[in-house]
mmCIF file with all atom_site columns, C-alpha atoms in Angstrom:
data_model
loop_
_atom_site.group_PDB
_atom_site.id
_atom_site.type_symbol
_atom_site.label_atom_id
_atom_site.label_alt_id
_atom_site.label_comp_id
_atom_site.label_asym_id
_atom_site.label_entity_id
_atom_site.label_seq_id
_atom_site.pdbx_PDB_ins_code
_atom_site.Cartn_x
_atom_site.Cartn_y
_atom_site.Cartn_z
_atom_site.occupancy
_atom_site.B_iso_or_equiv
_atom_site.pdbx_formal_charge
_atom_site.auth_seq_id
_atom_site.auth_comp_id
_atom_site.auth_asym_id
_atom_site.auth_atom_id
_atom_site.pdbx_PDB_model_num
ATOM 1   C CA . UNK A 1 1   ? 0.000   0.000  0.000  1.00 94.00 ? 753 UNK A CA 1
ATOM 2   C CA . UNK A 1 2   ? 1.465   3.400  -0.866 1.00 97.00 ? 754 UNK A CA 1
ATOM 3   C CA . UNK A 1 3   ? 2.521   5.813  1.848  1.00 98.00 ? 755 UNK A CA 1
ATOM 4   C CA . UNK A 1 4   ? 3.086   9.528  1.873  1.00 98.00 ? 756 UNK A CA 1
ATOM 5   C CA . UNK A 1 5   ? 5.166   12.103 3.653  1.00 98.00 ? 757 UNK A CA 1
ATOM 6   C CA . UNK A 1 6   ? 3.164   15.315 3.897  1.00 98.00 ? 758 UNK A CA 1
ATOM 7   C CA . UNK A 1 7   ? 4.778   18.549 5.063  1.00 97.00 ? 759 UNK A CA 1
ATOM 8   C CA . UNK A 1 8   ? 3.225   21.902 5.856  1.00 96.00 ? 760 UNK A CA 1
ATOM 9   C CA . UNK A 1 9   ? 6.100   24.377 5.635  1.00 96.00 ? 761 UNK A CA 1
ATOM 10  C CA . UNK A 1 10  ? 5.544   27.886 6.996  1.00 96.00 ? 762 UNK A CA 1
ATOM 11  C CA . UNK A 1 11  ? 6.802   30.948 5.140  1.00 94.00 ? 763 UNK A CA 1
ATOM 12  C CA . UNK A 1 12  ? 10.525  31.549 5.627  1.00 93.00 ? 764 UNK A CA 1
ATOM 13  C CA . UNK A 1 13  ? 13.175  33.895 4.351  1.00 92.00 ? 765 UNK A CA 1
ATOM 14  C CA . UNK A 1 14  ? 15.472  32.398 1.725  1.00 89.00 ? 766 UNK A CA 1
ATOM 15  C CA . UNK A 1 15  ? 18.649  30.947 3.228  1.00 96.00 ? 767 UNK A CA 1
ATOM 16  C CA . UNK A 1 16  ? 21.571  29.092 1.617  1.00 97.00 ? 768 UNK A CA 1
ATOM 17  C CA . UNK A 1 17  ? 20.881  26.093 3.907  1.00 98.00 ? 769 UNK A CA 1
ATOM 18  C CA . UNK A 1 18  ? 17.364  25.777 2.479  1.00 96.00 ? 770 UNK A CA 1
ATOM 19  C CA . UNK A 1 19  ? 18.686  25.807 -1.074 1.00 96.00 ? 771 UNK A CA 1
ATOM 20  C CA . UNK A 1 20  ? 21.227  23.118 -0.196 1.00 97.00 ? 772 UNK A CA 1
ATOM 21  C CA . UNK A 1 21  ? 18.458  21.037 1.400  1.00 97.00 ? 773 UNK A CA 1
ATOM 22  C CA . UNK A 1 22  ? 16.330  21.312 -1.754 1.00 96.00 ? 774 UNK A CA 1
ATOM 23  C CA . UNK A 1 23  ? 19.304  20.372 -3.927 1.00 97.00 ? 775 UNK A CA 1
ATOM 24  C CA . UNK A 1 24  ? 20.065  17.260 -1.866 1.00 98.00 ? 776 UNK A CA 1
ATOM 25  C CA . UNK A 1 25  ? 16.681  15.878 -0.731 1.00 98.00 ? 777 UNK A CA 1
ATOM 26  C CA . UNK A 1 26  ? 15.765  13.921 -3.884 1.00 97.00 ? 778 UNK A CA 1
ATOM 27  C CA . UNK A 1 27  ? 18.945  11.895 -3.599 1.00 98.00 ? 779 UNK A CA 1
ATOM 28  C CA . UNK A 1 28  ? 17.943  10.819 -0.088 1.00 98.00 ? 780 UNK A CA 1
ATOM 29  C CA . UNK A 1 29  ? 14.512  9.393  -0.946 1.00 98.00 ? 781 UNK A CA 1
ATOM 30  C CA . UNK A 1 30  ? 15.095  7.956  -4.423 1.00 97.00 ? 782 UNK A CA 1
ATOM 31  C CA . UNK A 1 31  ? 16.840  4.798  -3.042 1.00 98.00 ? 783 UNK A CA 1
ATOM 32  C CA . UNK A 1 32  ? 13.604  4.043  -1.124 1.00 98.00 ? 784 UNK A CA 1
ATOM 33  C CA . UNK A 1 33  ? 11.317  4.479  -4.130 1.00 98.00 ? 785 UNK A CA 1
ATOM 34  C CA . UNK A 1 34  ? 10.251  7.982  -3.108 1.00 98.00 ? 786 UNK A CA 1
ATOM 35  C CA . UNK A 1 35  ? 9.268   10.742 -5.478 1.00 98.00 ? 787 UNK A CA 1
ATOM 36  C CA . UNK A 1 36  ? 7.846   14.226 -5.190 1.00 98.00 ? 788 UNK A CA 1
ATOM 37  C CA . UNK A 1 37  ? 4.093   14.381 -5.742 1.00 98.00 ? 789 UNK A CA 1
ATOM 38  C CA . UNK A 1 38  ? 3.745   18.033 -4.671 1.00 97.00 ? 790 UNK A CA 1
ATOM 39  C CA . UNK A 1 39  ? 6.630   20.506 -4.396 1.00 96.00 ? 791 UNK A CA 1
ATOM 40  C CA . UNK A 1 40  ? 6.723   24.281 -4.710 1.00 83.00 ? 792 UNK A CA 1
ATOM 41  C CA . UNK A 1 41  ? 3.276   24.542 -6.251 1.00 90.00 ? 793 UNK A CA 1
ATOM 42  C CA . UNK A 1 42  ? 0.394   26.907 -5.545 1.00 90.00 ? 794 UNK A CA 1
ATOM 43  C CA . UNK A 1 43  ? -2.450  25.751 -3.331 1.00 92.00 ? 795 UNK A CA 1
ATOM 44  C CA . UNK A 1 44  ? -5.989  26.962 -2.839 1.00 95.00 ? 796 UNK A CA 1
ATOM 45  C CA . UNK A 1 45  ? -7.328  27.158 0.714  1.00 95.00 ? 797 UNK A CA 1
ATOM 46  C CA . UNK A 1 46  ? -11.008 26.160 0.914  1.00 96.00 ? 798 UNK A CA 1
ATOM 47  C CA . UNK A 1 47  ? -11.419 26.090 4.706  1.00 97.00 ? 799 UNK A CA 1
ATOM 48  C CA . UNK A 1 48  ? -9.318  27.393 7.553  1.00 96.00 ? 800 UNK A CA 1
ATOM 49  C CA . UNK A 1 49  ? -5.876  28.792 6.875  1.00 93.00 ? 801 UNK A CA 1
ATOM 50  C CA . UNK A 1 50  ? -2.731  27.302 5.415  1.00 92.00 ? 802 UNK A CA 1
ATOM 51  C CA . UNK A 1 51  ? 0.138   29.774 5.399  1.00 94.00 ? 803 UNK A CA 1
ATOM 52  C CA . UNK A 1 52  ? 3.190   28.496 3.606  1.00 94.00 ? 804 UNK A CA 1
ATOM 53  C CA . UNK A 1 53  ? 3.686   25.536 1.308  1.00 94.00 ? 805 UNK A CA 1
ATOM 54  C CA . UNK A 1 54  ? 2.702   21.898 0.912  1.00 96.00 ? 806 UNK A CA 1
ATOM 55  C CA . UNK A 1 55  ? 5.222   19.187 0.083  1.00 97.00 ? 807 UNK A CA 1
ATOM 56  C CA . UNK A 1 56  ? 4.172   15.606 -0.556 1.00 98.00 ? 808 UNK A CA 1
ATOM 57  C CA . UNK A 1 57  ? 6.476   12.670 -1.254 1.00 98.00 ? 809 UNK A CA 1
ATOM 58  C CA . UNK A 1 58  ? 5.087   9.279  -2.277 1.00 98.00 ? 810 UNK A CA 1
ATOM 59  C CA . UNK A 1 59  ? 6.661   5.942  -1.317 1.00 98.00 ? 811 UNK A CA 1
ATOM 60  C CA . UNK A 1 60  ? 5.789   2.346  -2.213 1.00 98.00 ? 812 UNK A CA 1
ATOM 61  C CA . UNK A 1 61  ? 4.900   1.642  1.439  1.00 98.00 ? 813 UNK A CA 1
ATOM 62  C CA . UNK A 1 62  ? 5.075   2.951  4.992  1.00 98.00 ? 814 UNK A CA 1
ATOM 63  C CA . UNK A 1 63  ? 8.259   1.021  5.782  1.00 98.00 ? 815 UNK A CA 1
ATOM 64  C CA . UNK A 1 64  ? 10.095  2.701  2.910  1.00 98.00 ? 816 UNK A CA 1
ATOM 65  C CA . UNK A 1 65  ? 8.881   6.101  4.141  1.00 98.00 ? 817 UNK A CA 1
ATOM 66  C CA . UNK A 1 66  ? 10.016  5.379  7.712  1.00 98.00 ? 818 UNK A CA 1
ATOM 67  C CA . UNK A 1 67  ? 13.348  3.978  6.574  1.00 98.00 ? 819 UNK A CA 1
ATOM 68  C CA . UNK A 1 68  ? 13.957  7.079  4.454  1.00 98.00 ? 820 UNK A CA 1
ATOM 69  C CA . UNK A 1 69  ? 13.073  9.439  7.324  1.00 98.00 ? 821 UNK A CA 1
ATOM 70  C CA . UNK A 1 70  ? 15.423  7.618  9.693  1.00 98.00 ? 822 UNK A CA 1
ATOM 71  C CA . UNK A 1 71  ? 18.214  7.194  7.119  1.00 98.00 ? 823 UNK A CA 1
ATOM 72  C CA . UNK A 1 72  ? 21.599  8.765  7.826  1.00 98.00 ? 824 UNK A CA 1
ATOM 73  C CA . UNK A 1 73  ? 21.433  10.547 4.447  1.00 98.00 ? 825 UNK A CA 1
ATOM 74  C CA . UNK A 1 74  ? 18.169  12.322 5.299  1.00 98.00 ? 826 UNK A CA 1
ATOM 75  C CA . UNK A 1 75  ? 19.014  12.975 8.935  1.00 98.00 ? 827 UNK A CA 1
ATOM 76  C CA . UNK A 1 76  ? 22.226  14.641 7.782  1.00 98.00 ? 828 UNK A CA 1
ATOM 77  C CA . UNK A 1 77  ? 20.344  17.258 5.747  1.00 98.00 ? 829 UNK A CA 1
ATOM 78  C CA . UNK A 1 78  ? 17.167  17.636 7.872  1.00 98.00 ? 830 UNK A CA 1
ATOM 79  C CA . UNK A 1 79  ? 18.691  20.391 10.072 1.00 98.00 ? 831 UNK A CA 1
ATOM 80  C CA . UNK A 1 80  ? 19.282  22.493 6.959  1.00 98.00 ? 832 UNK A CA 1
ATOM 81  C CA . UNK A 1 81  ? 15.475  22.772 6.753  1.00 97.00 ? 833 UNK A CA 1
ATOM 82  C CA . UNK A 1 82  ? 14.440  22.596 10.394 1.00 97.00 ? 834 UNK A CA 1
ATOM 83  C CA . UNK A 1 83  ? 16.761  25.410 11.521 1.00 97.00 ? 835 UNK A CA 1
ATOM 84  C CA . UNK A 1 84  ? 15.054  27.833 9.145  1.00 97.00 ? 836 UNK A CA 1
ATOM 85  C CA . UNK A 1 85  ? 11.497  26.655 8.430  1.00 97.00 ? 837 UNK A CA 1
ATOM 86  C CA . UNK A 1 86  ? 8.776   25.923 10.964 1.00 97.00 ? 838 UNK A CA 1
ATOM 87  C CA . UNK A 1 87  ? 6.893   22.866 9.783  1.00 97.00 ? 839 UNK A CA 1
ATOM 88  C CA . UNK A 1 88  ? 4.549   20.003 10.531 1.00 97.00 ? 840 UNK A CA 1
ATOM 89  C CA . UNK A 1 89  ? 5.461   16.719 8.857  1.00 98.00 ? 841 UNK A CA 1
ATOM 90  C CA . UNK A 1 90  ? 3.542   13.448 8.931  1.00 98.00 ? 842 UNK A CA 1
ATOM 91  C CA . UNK A 1 91  ? 3.959   9.973  7.475  1.00 98.00 ? 843 UNK A CA 1
ATOM 92  C CA . UNK A 1 92  ? 0.659   8.406  6.475  1.00 98.00 ? 844 UNK A CA 1
ATOM 93  C CA . UNK A 1 93  ? -0.377  5.175  4.825  1.00 97.00 ? 845 UNK A CA 1
ATOM 94  C CA . UNK A 1 94  ? -2.620  5.380  1.784  1.00 96.00 ? 846 UNK A CA 1
ATOM 95  C CA . UNK A 1 95  ? -5.735  3.337  1.222  1.00 94.00 ? 847 UNK A CA 1
ATOM 96  C CA . UNK A 1 96  ? -5.784  0.101  -0.765 1.00 90.00 ? 848 UNK A CA 1
ATOM 97  C CA . UNK A 1 97  ? -7.088  -0.059 -4.330 1.00 89.00 ? 849 UNK A CA 1
ATOM 98  C CA . UNK A 1 98  ? -10.857 -0.255 -4.357 1.00 92.00 ? 850 UNK A CA 1
ATOM 99  C CA . UNK A 1 99  ? -11.205 1.454  -0.953 1.00 93.00 ? 851 UNK A CA 1
ATOM 100 C CA . UNK A 1 100 ? -14.854 2.264  -0.262 1.00 94.00 ? 852 UNK A CA 1
ATOM 101 C CA . UNK A 1 101 ? -15.584 5.006  2.263  1.00 95.00 ? 853 UNK A CA 1
ATOM 102 C CA . UNK A 1 102 ? -19.212 3.862  2.517  1.00 96.00 ? 854 UNK A CA 1
ATOM 103 C CA . UNK A 1 103 ? -18.032 0.513  3.911  1.00 93.00 ? 855 UNK A CA 1
ATOM 104 C CA . UNK A 1 104 ? -15.935 2.379  6.481  1.00 93.00 ? 856 UNK A CA 1
ATOM 105 C CA . UNK A 1 105 ? -18.941 4.492  7.476  1.00 95.00 ? 857 UNK A CA 1
ATOM 106 C CA . UNK A 1 106 ? -21.082 1.356  7.778  1.00 93.00 ? 858 UNK A CA 1
ATOM 107 C CA . UNK A 1 107 ? -18.517 -0.326 10.047 1.00 92.00 ? 859 UNK A CA 1
ATOM 108 C CA . UNK A 1 108 ? -18.300 2.818  12.200 1.00 93.00 ? 860 UNK A CA 1
ATOM 109 C CA . UNK A 1 109 ? -22.120 2.978  12.493 1.00 93.00 ? 861 UNK A CA 1
ATOM 110 C CA . UNK A 1 110 ? -22.271 -0.671 13.510 1.00 92.00 ? 862 UNK A CA 1
ATOM 111 C CA . UNK A 1 111 ? -19.486 -0.222 16.072 1.00 92.00 ? 863 UNK A CA 1
ATOM 112 C CA . UNK A 1 112 ? -21.128 2.845  17.610 1.00 91.00 ? 864 UNK A CA 1
ATOM 113 C CA . UNK A 1 113 ? -24.543 1.122  17.754 1.00 87.00 ? 865 UNK A CA 1
ATOM 114 C CA . UNK A 1 114 ? -23.042 -1.790 19.624 1.00 70.00 ? 866 UNK A CA 1
ATOM 115 C CA . UNK A 1 115 ? -21.067 0.372  22.081 1.00 54.00 ? 867 UNK A CA 1
#
């Protein structure tokens, strides 16, 4: 099942460390099957607020995403970003092919009726 790294990066002043991070990050996730799905693109806020940028990296599975995050190559460059950009970053598993939200809702209704 695919997995994703999703980052909400707050606005920040340009810094040479950030440019170095951007130059090096792809090389850290490519060995784990990762690829950018969203990077430096415009977004449209429909509810709430979302100052800053969205970055999304796709991986073949959650283990690849975790292994990338914990890898020495990524941990070496992570401070280049984290020292200069406030962010929230999550790893999340995708849903399987054929996922049906109505079946999930049905299971939740049945669980709440029995509880």
